[in-house]
Amino acid sequence: MSEVSISDYLQTHLKRGDGQPMNRQIYQLLRDGILGGAIGAGLRVPPSRALAADLAVSRNTVTYAYEQLGAEGYLEARTGDGTYVANTEPDMARLPAEREAAGTDGQAVLSGRGSRLLSGIGASAMQWGAFMPGIPDLTRFPHEAWSKLQQRHWRRADPRLLTYGDGAGYRPLREAIANHLRTARSVNCSPDQVIITTGTHQSIQLVSTLLGERGDAAWIEDPCYWGTRNVIRSSGLEPQAIPVDGEGMRLEEEAMRTPPRFIFVTPSHQYPLGPVMSLARRRLLLEYAARHQVWIIEDDYDSEFRYTGPPLASLQGLDQADRVIYLGTFSKTLFPGLRIGFMVVPAGLAPSFVRANSEMYRDGQGFLHAVLADFIQEGHFSSHVRRMRQLYAQRLRCLQGAIRHHLGGDAVTSGGDAGLHLVLGLDDGADDVRISEAAAAEQILTRPLSAYYADPGTARKGLMLGYAAVPEEQIDTLFKALARVIRRGGGLATA
Amino acid sequence: MSEVSISDYLQTHLKRGDGQPMNRQIYQLLRDGILGGAIGAGLRVPPSRALAADLAVSRNTVTYAYEQLGAEGYLEARTGDGTYVANTEPDMARLPAEREAAGTDGQAVLSGRGSRLLSGIGASAMQWGAFMPGIPDLTRFPHEAWSKLQQRHWRRADPRLLTYGDGAGYRPLREAIANHLRTARSVNCSPDQVIITTGTHQSIQLVSTLLGERGDAAWIEDPCYWGTRNVIRSSGLEPQAIPVDGEGMRLEEEAMRTPPRFIFVTPSHQYPLGPVMSLARRRLLLEYAARHQVWIIEDDYDSEFRYTGPPLASLQGLDQADRVIYLGTFSKTLFPGLRIGFMVVPAGLAPSFVRANSEMYRDGQGFLHAVLADFIQEGHFSSHVRRMRQLYAQRLRCLQGAIRHHLGGDAVTSGGDAGLHLVLGLDDGADDVRISEAAAAEQILTRPLSAYYADPGTARKGLMLGYAAVPEEQIDTLFKALARVIRRGGGLATA
């Protein structure tokens, strides 16, 4: 192509009146011509005045395109000698021989650890509806009060709340959380030990990275929350599934002979089965951790909701040896989309955790922290939790009634004295995954218990049913429909 | 201790009128006595009626304490035979021999990777003030408009915005971002390819985990953003520092012979030095990546702010082989504390990235996403960016004037045609870390350039100066003070 033919080329390809500005069109055509090789390196482009006249556009239009192409390296001006197409063609000789081809579609290009991450059970595609476990009643969240506090903070718009965080979180929120934990959860802590995160996944990642080496063993409960297993594994630790019984994680001599680096437990309300870890088990666990420098990670995800008495004291509050790291969240007490969790670490570790949180995640959301701090300090948090505890207790009774009514008094349930869900036992021969899918086809959300075990083949079968977000008047009808699906799908476990 | 002496013990230790309720005191004293061994296992506790009479408290008070102690496992009721202290003492014989002792203080107990994470330069302790680099002017953020949009969404309080996310982010926000990227950044993408994250750190972690195996090589620019290096390393990749020149990352034959898994670049505005990657380099990089199945991660952190012409087209827009993953953030255009970033991945990879995002982080913040989507769609975003571009350009000129004025026309600066900071060159013999510390002692925040290099010993020396958030009228005075510190601290680089 010559200088003249650039002008011809543009005249042929420009589309007048198609809405795209002429300067962008000229830019785009020249760019594509150069990249595609139609306009060769070293070619001189017409002077802007001449090209503008040829195309019957203003000179500014051409200048804009030339300047942008110049800034992006397509054209180069040679002083006193016009403007040329730059030589930007890659020098193939410099490139080593090709690697064997691989597609970019689907899971084919994922790393091994990436594929493993996506291979097990994970988050449900649906996060709102009966009987989705683990979701509080979001329609009851006091959004007027929240919105008012938000407005108050945004009127001030303090720049320090809008910039990056300091790794620890907004100080008054740390104080509010420490106060709450001391009184409501018997946690031993000062605000300095509280670190705000975006949730339990981030807390687990921090602990795993800061205190564990790649390949270190981490005991997890079997069954357990899928997120704990996924995050531990993607952090390079080796999860070891330890069976759970009616007193929580079973601590047997065989396993105890080789102390792991971490033990992840849900002592207040084992997830997903529900038992409380017995005091004897707690004391044994703490003694073991102290002797062998094991870190105990206490995930206290929903213990504010206990229906048979006041909440039970935390494991952390019993620890004399600084071996427990306590994890909490506002996902169940307020709403999951808030994405605010927290951890309580031994005082000596707090500065390292604060810094690592900032290095790994660059924290922020000072404005959200500030709103939440006021929400707690002005009493909205505890009154909301109190109201929800009563409401969820009613709904739990209602669901238990529906289960008896539609499945008979022999139906086995567990975990129903605390939290937001219960487990309905199914017969060992039942396929809880299929039953759960069949229910989902009728818009009834459940999760299959077996999928939470390390080995679903030998796992107990059941359905996890969330009741907190289901209005009482709908529970019976919805459960009746679910009962039909269960009966069609196979045997029901009986006592 | 006998049944009678439990009553005596409580009578001795109870503190009447000290504010703590009697039921909590009884609970606490019995609990501590049992844990400490003063009250032995198997002991029968007095009947609640008898103890209440002894202590002159209501029976409910005692019942409360007994019930809580029962629920937590300290006491056990034997049917028809009163209540006993449970045996919860750990059986020492079951515990294996002790591991050698280690403290829990300070960094001593951190893992190797944890210590490495904290060993380099990281986030500054101060995130607001002149001349902190990388911070936009937070006082100019249109907070009334933002607050109104927030109120609108909270009035509706749609539960689907309050629950967990779906891994991808709120659909209308993905659409708004895709529109913006197509027009303003020449990114080729559909909304399906856009994944919302909490920022670039999370985006990098996701990419590293999903597409890289532990130990895979990742080229990073030298110097580069500390966060990229930290996150890559904590994700198990091996960063390899590749020098940067005036055209961006230097692609030399020696290094190219062994293709890495990833190449992390900042082509629009190299961080922290400022050069734009030349077109020739871009085309070579893309060709190399296509041939060798290398992933290019384009971190486009602040290119909306370009002062010498319209923003330059993205590298992603040039890619024909689906090898570029584009990362963006609202930290520089809106405010860092927002913690919303995004990534654009090849269409075939999007479903895996969406799922992995949910598995690894449990996303949410639908309400923030919704507010931001409206903010963009209603034009607030682009008008804010336009206003800030003009404002920052003025401040940049003002800072450049102050540099000439106080240090003379020979002072070397770079990176000042885009972004939120420039680099003031210092003499090779100068100690930029010490100079930065001395300036901080006078409340002037800077960051030392050498700390951003893989090897600070052989690094170029300089100070990174952010100007975006410093009011024009203060720039000269503040820089004058900084110039004094620089002169005291050693030589200034001259052209």
Tab-separated table of N, CA, C and O in Angstrom, chain A residues 35 68 72 74 88 94 96-97 100 106 111-113 118 120 122-123 127 143 154 162-164 201 208-210 212-214 225 230 235 251 256 283 292-293 310-311 313 318 332 337 339 348 355 358-360 362 365, chain B residues 35 68 72 74 88 94 96-97 100 106 111-113 118 120 122-123 127 143 154 162-164 201 208-210 212-214 225 230 235 251 256 283 292-293 310-311 313 332 337 339 348 355 358-360 362 365:
chain	number	residue	atom	x	y	z
A	35	LEU	N	-2.200	-3.746	12.230
A	35	LEU	CA	-2.095	-5.018	12.956
A	35	LEU	C	-2.224	-6.202	12.012
A	35	LEU	O	-1.530	-7.209	12.142
A	68	GLN	N	-3.706	9.613	18.592
A	68	GLN	CA	-3.985	8.410	19.374
A	68	GLN	C	-3.118	7.248	18.875
A	68	GLN	O	-2.524	6.512	19.664
A	72	GLU	N	-0.256	5.331	21.015
A	72	GLU	CA	-0.311	3.879	21.222
A	72	GLU	C	0.779	3.144	20.454
A	72	GLU	O	0.857	1.919	20.512
A	74	TYR	N	1.448	2.997	17.043
A	74	TYR	CA	1.246	2.510	15.671
A	74	TYR	C	2.002	3.375	14.662
A	74	TYR	O	2.442	2.896	13.637
A	88	THR	N	6.257	-2.734	14.402
A	88	THR	CA	5.897	-3.347	15.689
A	88	THR	C	5.639	-4.845	15.529
A	88	THR	O	5.224	-5.496	16.479
A	94	ARG	N	12.968	-14.417	17.399
A	94	ARG	CA	13.293	-14.303	18.823
A	94	ARG	C	12.478	-15.259	19.672
A	94	ARG	O	12.785	-15.482	20.841
A	96	PRO	N	11.042	-18.700	20.984
A	96	PRO	CA	11.425	-20.112	20.980
A	96	PRO	C	10.327	-20.968	20.335
A	96	PRO	O	9.226	-20.492	20.081
A	97	ALA	N	10.646	-22.231	20.067
A	97	ALA	CA	9.681	-23.145	19.434
A	97	ALA	C	8.405	-23.233	20.268
A	97	ALA	O	8.427	-23.065	21.483
A	100	GLU	N	3.329	-27.417	22.999
A	100	GLU	CA	2.197	-28.108	22.383
A	100	GLU	C	0.895	-27.370	22.733
A	100	GLU	O	0.760	-26.780	23.792
A	106	GLY	N	-13.354	-24.330	28.907
A	106	GLY	CA	-13.800	-25.179	29.999
A	106	GLY	C	-12.738	-25.432	31.033
A	106	GLY	O	-11.874	-24.605	31.270
A	111	SER	N	-5.526	-25.539	36.530
A	111	SER	CA	-4.461	-26.254	37.218
A	111	SER	C	-5.089	-27.411	37.994
A	111	SER	O	-6.299	-27.452	38.210
A	112	GLY	N	-4.233	-28.337	38.430
A	112	GLY	CA	-4.725	-29.448	39.227
A	112	GLY	C	-5.448	-28.961	40.468
A	112	GLY	O	-6.540	-29.422	40.795
A	113	ARG	N	-4.846	-27.971	41.140
A	113	ARG	CA	-5.509	-27.501	42.366
A	113	ARG	C	-6.801	-26.775	42.044
A	113	ARG	O	-7.763	-26.826	42.809
A	118	LEU	N	-12.924	-27.235	42.309
A	118	LEU	CA	-14.263	-27.245	41.730
A	118	LEU	C	-14.897	-28.628	41.707
A	118	LEU	O	-16.000	-28.794	41.216
A	120	GLY	N	-15.654	-30.786	44.364
A	120	GLY	CA	-16.538	-31.233	45.432
A	120	GLY	C	-17.809	-30.409	45.513
A	120	GLY	O	-18.108	-29.612	44.623
A	122	GLY	N	-20.010	-27.385	46.749
A	122	GLY	CA	-19.673	-26.019	47.112
A	122	GLY	C	-20.930	-25.256	47.403
A	122	GLY	O	-21.937	-25.822	47.835
A	123	ALA	N	-20.867	-23.965	47.167
A	123	ALA	CA	-22.016	-23.107	47.425
A	123	ALA	C	-23.162	-23.511	46.506
A	123	ALA	O	-22.958	-23.922	45.376
A	127	GLN	N	-29.549	-18.983	46.790
A	127	GLN	CA	-29.211	-18.559	48.148
A	127	GLN	C	-30.390	-17.901	48.845
A	127	GLN	O	-30.219	-17.205	49.835
A	143	HIS	N	-33.840	-2.623	58.192
A	143	HIS	CA	-33.103	-1.867	57.186
A	143	HIS	C	-33.284	-0.361	57.323
A	143	HIS	O	-32.435	0.394	56.889
A	154	TRP	N	-22.395	8.864	55.767
A	154	TRP	CA	-22.076	9.406	54.440
A	154	TRP	C	-22.205	10.919	54.420
A	154	TRP	O	-21.609	11.578	53.577
A	162	LEU	N	-12.862	6.108	53.825
A	162	LEU	CA	-12.958	5.800	52.392
A	162	LEU	C	-11.649	5.260	51.819
A	162	LEU	O	-11.611	4.789	50.695
A	163	THR	N	-10.573	5.371	52.577
A	163	THR	CA	-9.294	4.925	52.030
A	163	THR	C	-9.038	3.465	52.413
A	163	THR	O	-9.924	2.781	52.933
A	164	TYR	N	-7.858	2.969	52.117
A	164	TYR	CA	-7.508	1.599	52.485
A	164	TYR	C	-7.565	1.436	54.000
A	164	TYR	O	-7.366	2.394	54.748
A	201	HIS	N	-14.138	-17.450	55.284
A	201	HIS	CA	-13.189	-17.958	54.282
A	201	HIS	C	-11.868	-17.195	54.363
A	201	HIS	O	-10.796	-17.794	54.353
A	208	SER	N	-4.300	-20.190	57.883
A	208	SER	CA	-3.580	-21.275	57.213
A	208	SER	C	-2.241	-20.788	56.679
A	208	SER	O	-1.234	-21.487	56.761
A	209	THR	N	-2.243	-19.584	56.104
A	209	THR	CA	-1.020	-19.077	55.490
A	209	THR	C	-0.016	-18.638	56.545
A	209	THR	O	1.181	-18.906	56.435
A	210	LEU	N	-0.502	-17.954	57.571
A	210	LEU	CA	0.424	-17.373	58.551
A	210	LEU	C	0.998	-18.407	59.498
A	210	LEU	O	2.138	-18.285	59.948
A	212	GLY	N	0.677	-21.970	59.068
A	212	GLY	CA	0.898	-23.309	58.529
A	212	GLY	C	1.814	-23.317	57.332
A	212	GLY	O	1.802	-22.387	56.533
A	213	GLU	N	2.595	-24.364	57.221
A	213	GLU	CA	3.394	-24.574	56.015
A	213	GLU	C	2.568	-25.415	55.054
A	213	GLU	O	1.705	-26.189	55.461
A	214	ARG	N	2.905	-25.307	53.807
A	214	ARG	CA	2.345	-26.161	52.780
A	214	ARG	C	2.522	-27.624	53.196
A	214	ARG	O	3.601	-28.014	53.624
A	225	TYR	N	-18.307	-28.231	57.058
A	225	TYR	CA	-18.641	-27.191	56.085
A	225	TYR	C	-17.719	-27.309	54.871
A	225	TYR	O	-16.501	-27.356	55.029
A	230	ASN	N	-12.444	-26.587	51.429
A	230	ASN	CA	-11.928	-25.967	50.202
A	230	ASN	C	-10.826	-24.951	50.482
A	230	ASN	O	-9.812	-24.912	49.796
A	235	SER	N	-5.241	-23.470	50.419
A	235	SER	CA	-4.131	-22.822	51.110
A	235	SER	C	-2.942	-23.762	51.277
A	235	SER	O	-1.978	-23.436	51.953
A	251	LEU	N	-11.822	-37.743	69.488
A	251	LEU	CA	-10.372	-37.659	69.652
A	251	LEU	C	-9.859	-39.031	70.056
A	251	LEU	O	-9.854	-39.377	71.242
A	256	MET	N	-4.415	-39.275	67.588
A	256	MET	CA	-3.717	-38.301	68.426
A	256	MET	C	-2.213	-38.535	68.487
A	256	MET	O	-1.465	-37.657	68.894
A	283	ARG	N	-11.928	-30.111	77.088
A	283	ARG	CA	-10.735	-30.034	77.948
A	283	ARG	C	-9.609	-30.895	77.401
A	283	ARG	O	-8.440	-30.517	77.430
A	292	HIS	N	1.095	-29.967	72.430
A	292	HIS	CA	1.707	-30.262	71.122
A	292	HIS	C	1.723	-29.077	70.179
A	292	HIS	O	1.938	-29.250	68.984
A	293	GLN	N	1.509	-27.893	70.745
A	293	GLN	CA	1.529	-26.689	69.914
A	293	GLN	C	0.668	-26.836	68.672
A	293	GLN	O	1.090	-26.541	67.544
A	310	PRO	N	-29.601	-20.251	77.357
A	310	PRO	CA	-28.676	-19.214	76.892
A	310	PRO	C	-27.551	-19.839	76.064
A	310	PRO	O	-27.285	-21.037	76.173
A	311	PRO	N	-26.883	-19.046	75.213
A	311	PRO	CA	-25.780	-19.588	74.418
A	311	PRO	C	-24.712	-20.194	75.307
A	311	PRO	O	-24.495	-19.775	76.441
A	313	ALA	N	-20.869	-21.202	76.479
A	313	ALA	CA	-19.585	-20.500	76.464
A	313	ALA	C	-18.701	-21.048	75.350
A	313	ALA	O	-18.772	-22.226	74.994
A	318	LEU	N	-12.174	-21.103	77.514
A	318	LEU	CA	-11.620	-22.136	78.410
A	318	LEU	C	-10.105	-22.273	78.255
A	318	LEU	O	-9.450	-22.907	79.078
A	332	LYS	N	-24.919	-14.812	59.777
A	332	LYS	CA	-26.124	-15.458	60.293
A	332	LYS	C	-26.920	-14.510	61.186
A	332	LYS	O	-28.131	-14.589	61.240
A	337	GLY	N	-24.729	-11.211	52.808
A	337	GLY	CA	-24.136	-10.317	51.821
A	337	GLY	C	-23.312	-9.195	52.428
A	337	GLY	O	-22.562	-8.515	51.728
A	339	ARG	N	-20.752	-9.505	54.269
A	339	ARG	CA	-19.353	-9.914	54.165
A	339	ARG	C	-18.491	-9.238	55.227
A	339	ARG	O	-17.479	-8.606	54.914
A	348	GLY	N	-0.204	-11.998	71.345
A	348	GLY	CA	1.134	-11.922	70.764
A	348	GLY	C	1.137	-12.039	69.246
A	348	GLY	O	2.061	-11.581	68.577
A	355	ARG	N	-0.931	-7.165	59.976
A	355	ARG	CA	-0.135	-6.830	58.798
A	355	ARG	C	-0.412	-7.781	57.650
A	355	ARG	O	-0.579	-7.365	56.504
A	358	SER	N	-3.553	-7.050	55.712
A	358	SER	CA	-3.377	-5.948	54.778
A	358	SER	C	-2.538	-6.360	53.567
A	358	SER	O	-2.864	-6.027	52.421
A	359	GLU	N	-1.485	-7.134	53.775
A	359	GLU	CA	-0.631	-7.560	52.652
A	359	GLU	C	-1.406	-8.476	51.707
A	359	GLU	O	-1.292	-8.355	50.494
A	360	MET	N	-2.167	-9.401	52.266
A	360	MET	CA	-2.810	-10.388	51.412
A	360	MET	C	-4.077	-9.870	50.748
A	360	MET	O	-4.410	-10.270	49.650
A	362	ARG	N	-5.462	-6.277	51.160
A	362	ARG	CA	-5.769	-4.844	51.165
A	362	ARG	C	-7.199	-4.656	51.649
A	362	ARG	O	-8.147	-4.709	50.880
A	365	GLN	N	-13.401	-0.783	53.417
A	365	GLN	CA	-14.792	-0.787	53.852
A	365	GLN	C	-14.967	-0.179	55.222
A	365	GLN	O	-15.790	-0.635	56.027
B	35	LEU	N	-13.026	-26.382	86.899
B	35	LEU	CA	-11.893	-26.377	85.965
B	35	LEU	C	-10.561	-26.420	86.703
B	35	LEU	O	-9.619	-27.082	86.274
B	68	GLN	N	-27.181	-23.764	83.192
B	68	GLN	CA	-26.107	-23.378	82.266
B	68	GLN	C	-24.915	-24.326	82.430
B	68	GLN	O	-24.342	-24.787	81.447
B	72	GLU	N	-23.472	-26.842	79.575
B	72	GLU	CA	-22.082	-26.773	79.137
B	72	GLU	C	-21.266	-27.986	79.589
B	72	GLU	O	-20.073	-28.060	79.307
B	74	TYR	N	-20.610	-29.168	82.802
B	74	TYR	CA	-19.893	-29.181	84.083
B	74	TYR	C	-20.605	-30.078	85.098
B	74	TYR	O	-19.977	-30.689	85.948
B	88	THR	N	-14.683	-34.405	83.663
B	88	THR	CA	-14.268	-33.858	82.365
B	88	THR	C	-12.760	-33.651	82.302
B	88	THR	O	-12.249	-33.108	81.334
B	94	ARG	N	-3.864	-40.689	77.750
B	94	ARG	CA	-4.233	-40.779	76.331
B	94	ARG	C	-3.405	-39.837	75.468
B	94	ARG	O	-3.377	-39.960	74.245
B	96	PRO	N	-0.154	-38.240	73.846
B	96	PRO	CA	1.225	-38.624	73.548
B	96	PRO	C	2.202	-37.662	74.212
B	96	PRO	O	1.813	-36.604	74.711
B	97	ALA	N	3.491	-38.036	74.200
B	97	ALA	CA	4.515	-37.199	74.832
B	97	ALA	C	4.523	-35.805	74.214
B	97	ALA	O	4.159	-35.620	73.062
B	100	GLU	N	8.403	-30.379	71.724
B	100	GLU	CA	9.216	-29.373	72.400
B	100	GLU	C	8.483	-28.024	72.390
B	100	GLU	O	7.742	-27.699	71.472
B	106	GLY	N	4.910	-12.954	69.117
B	106	GLY	CA	5.586	-12.336	67.995
B	106	GLY	C	5.638	-13.216	66.774
B	106	GLY	O	4.760	-14.032	66.519
B	111	SER	N	4.620	-19.421	60.257
B	111	SER	CA	5.186	-20.363	59.298
B	111	SER	C	6.219	-19.631	58.455
B	111	SER	O	6.285	-18.399	58.443
B	112	GLY	N	7.036	-20.421	57.735
B	112	GLY	CA	8.028	-19.813	56.850
B	112	GLY	C	7.374	-18.888	55.844
B	112	GLY	O	7.813	-17.766	55.627
B	113	ARG	N	6.274	-19.360	55.244
B	113	ARG	CA	5.633	-18.500	54.240
B	113	ARG	C	5.000	-17.276	54.884
B	113	ARG	O	4.952	-16.207	54.285
B	118	LEU	N	5.639	-11.205	55.517
B	118	LEU	CA	5.778	-9.978	56.295
B	118	LEU	C	7.166	-9.367	56.183
B	118	LEU	O	7.447	-8.348	56.807
B	120	GLY	N	8.894	-8.210	53.383
B	120	GLY	CA	9.170	-7.151	52.412
B	120	GLY	C	8.394	-5.888	52.693
B	120	GLY	O	7.794	-5.727	53.745
B	122	GLY	N	5.283	-3.507	52.327
B	122	GLY	CA	3.870	-3.780	52.141
B	122	GLY	C	3.102	-2.490	52.186
B	122	GLY	O	3.620	-1.438	51.836
B	123	ALA	N	1.862	-2.582	52.615
B	123	ALA	CA	1.010	-1.401	52.689
B	123	ALA	C	1.594	-0.422	53.706
B	123	ALA	O	2.185	-0.815	54.706
B	127	GLN	N	-2.708	5.950	55.192
B	127	GLN	CA	-3.351	5.846	53.874
B	127	GLN	C	-4.076	7.116	53.490
B	127	GLN	O	-4.919	7.108	52.604
B	143	HIS	N	-20.511	12.205	47.433
B	143	HIS	CA	-21.128	11.306	48.417
B	143	HIS	C	-22.622	11.510	48.565
B	143	HIS	O	-23.326	10.604	48.967
B	154	TRP	N	-31.846	0.571	49.812
B	154	TRP	CA	-32.185	0.046	51.130
B	154	TRP	C	-33.669	0.190	51.427
B	154	TRP	O	-34.202	-0.550	52.251
B	162	LEU	N	-29.125	-9.162	49.741
B	162	LEU	CA	-28.587	-9.302	51.097
B	162	LEU	C	-28.014	-10.692	51.364
B	162	LEU	O	-27.363	-10.907	52.371
B	163	THR	N	-28.276	-11.622	50.480
B	163	THR	CA	-27.791	-12.971	50.747
B	163	THR	C	-26.420	-13.177	50.088
B	163	THR	O	-25.796	-12.224	49.619
B	164	TYR	N	-25.920	-14.400	50.093
B	164	TYR	CA	-24.640	-14.696	49.459
B	164	TYR	C	-24.707	-14.392	47.968
B	164	TYR	O	-25.787	-14.454	47.365
B	201	HIS	N	-6.056	-7.827	44.691
B	201	HIS	CA	-5.423	-8.920	45.428
B	201	HIS	C	-6.227	-10.210	45.256
B	201	HIS	O	-5.670	-11.265	44.994
B	208	SER	N	-4.084	-17.119	40.118
B	208	SER	CA	-2.934	-17.952	40.489
B	208	SER	C	-3.376	-19.351	40.873
B	208	SER	O	-2.732	-20.341	40.513
B	209	THR	N	-4.463	-19.438	41.621
B	209	THR	CA	-4.918	-20.733	42.107
B	209	THR	C	-5.555	-21.551	41.002
B	209	THR	O	-5.307	-22.751	40.869
B	210	LEU	N	-6.362	-20.905	40.183
B	210	LEU	CA	-7.122	-21.655	39.185
B	210	LEU	C	-6.265	-22.079	38.001
B	210	LEU	O	-6.496	-23.111	37.399
B	212	GLY	N	-2.670	-21.842	37.894
B	212	GLY	CA	-1.275	-22.156	38.173
B	212	GLY	C	-1.119	-23.264	39.192
B	212	GLY	O	-1.914	-23.390	40.116
B	213	GLU	N	-0.076	-24.059	38.976
B	213	GLU	CA	0.281	-25.045	39.992
B	213	GLU	C	1.291	-24.407	40.931
B	213	GLU	O	2.011	-23.480	40.553
B	214	ARG	N	1.368	-24.936	42.116
B	214	ARG	CA	2.398	-24.567	43.056
B	214	ARG	C	3.773	-24.674	42.384
B	214	ARG	O	4.047	-25.671	41.727
B	225	TYR	N	4.452	-3.521	41.879
B	225	TYR	CA	3.594	-3.334	43.051
B	225	TYR	C	3.863	-4.450	44.062
B	225	TYR	O	3.837	-5.629	43.699
B	230	ASN	N	3.519	-10.186	46.687
B	230	ASN	CA	3.089	-10.889	47.896
B	230	ASN	C	2.006	-11.917	47.621
B	230	ASN	O	2.053	-13.039	48.123
B	235	SER	N	0.375	-17.436	47.018
B	235	SER	CA	-0.421	-18.416	46.277
B	235	SER	C	0.434	-19.564	45.773
B	235	SER	O	-0.048	-20.400	45.007
B	251	LEU	N	11.666	-7.914	27.201
B	251	LEU	CA	11.508	-9.323	26.816
B	251	LEU	C	12.775	-9.764	26.112
B	251	LEU	O	12.935	-9.563	24.912
B	256	MET	N	13.230	-15.539	27.603
B	256	MET	CA	12.116	-16.087	26.825
B	256	MET	C	12.288	-17.558	26.483
B	256	MET	O	11.326	-18.232	26.113
B	283	ARG	N	2.951	-6.502	21.035
B	283	ARG	CA	2.692	-7.525	20.024
B	283	ARG	C	3.600	-8.742	20.231
B	283	ARG	O	3.162	-9.885	20.059
B	292	HIS	N	3.096	-20.096	23.497
B	292	HIS	CA	3.565	-20.924	24.611
B	292	HIS	C	2.540	-21.107	25.711
B	292	HIS	O	2.883	-21.513	26.820
B	293	GLN	N	1.285	-20.788	25.404
B	293	GLN	CA	0.224	-20.941	26.408
B	293	GLN	C	0.599	-20.299	27.740
B	293	GLN	O	0.470	-20.905	28.808
B	310	PRO	N	-6.263	11.046	25.238
B	310	PRO	CA	-7.234	10.056	25.715
B	310	PRO	C	-6.515	8.809	26.224
B	310	PRO	O	-5.359	8.565	25.870
B	311	PRO	N	-7.202	8.016	27.058
B	311	PRO	CA	-6.575	6.796	27.578
B	311	PRO	C	-6.136	5.884	26.442
B	311	PRO	O	-6.754	5.867	25.369
B	313	ALA	N	-5.444	2.282	24.539
B	313	ALA	CA	-6.179	1.019	24.455
B	313	ALA	C	-5.497	-0.048	25.308
B	313	ALA	O	-4.278	-0.056	25.475
B	332	LYS	N	-9.009	3.562	42.476
B	332	LYS	CA	-8.414	4.833	42.060
B	332	LYS	C	-9.463	5.771	41.485
B	332	LYS	O	-9.357	6.984	41.621
B	337	GLY	N	-11.489	2.256	49.794
B	337	GLY	CA	-12.224	1.523	50.816
B	337	GLY	C	-13.454	0.814	50.283
B	337	GLY	O	-14.025	-0.026	50.965
B	339	ARG	N	-13.511	-1.396	48.024
B	339	ARG	CA	-13.129	-2.805	47.825
B	339	ARG	C	-13.995	-3.486	46.780
B	339	ARG	O	-14.612	-4.530	47.033
B	348	GLY	N	-14.431	-18.907	27.700
B	348	GLY	CA	-14.451	-20.317	28.058
B	348	GLY	C	-14.097	-20.574	29.514
B	348	GLY	O	-14.461	-21.595	30.087
B	355	ARG	N	-17.386	-20.008	39.669
B	355	ARG	CA	-17.560	-20.995	40.749
B	355	ARG	C	-16.427	-20.910	41.764
B	355	ARG	O	-16.656	-20.936	42.968
B	358	SER	N	-16.737	-18.133	44.266
B	358	SER	CA	-17.675	-18.440	45.328
B	358	SER	C	-17.101	-19.473	46.307
B	358	SER	O	-17.232	-19.325	47.524
B	359	GLU	N	-16.412	-20.475	45.798
B	359	GLU	CA	-15.843	-21.503	46.694
B	359	GLU	C	-14.773	-20.907	47.601
B	359	GLU	O	-14.701	-21.211	48.772
B	360	MET	N	-13.916	-20.064	47.019
B	360	MET	CA	-12.785	-19.579	47.801
B	360	MET	C	-13.159	-18.429	48.729
B	360	MET	O	-12.572	-18.280	49.797
B	362	ARG	N	-16.720	-16.974	49.117
B	362	ARG	CA	-18.127	-16.681	49.401
B	362	ARG	C	-18.350	-15.190	49.194
B	362	ARG	O	-18.136	-14.367	50.099
B	365	GLN	N	-22.239	-8.755	49.108
B	365	GLN	CA	-22.258	-7.309	48.900
B	365	GLN	C	-23.072	-6.911	47.695
B	365	GLN	O	-22.744	-5.943	46.998
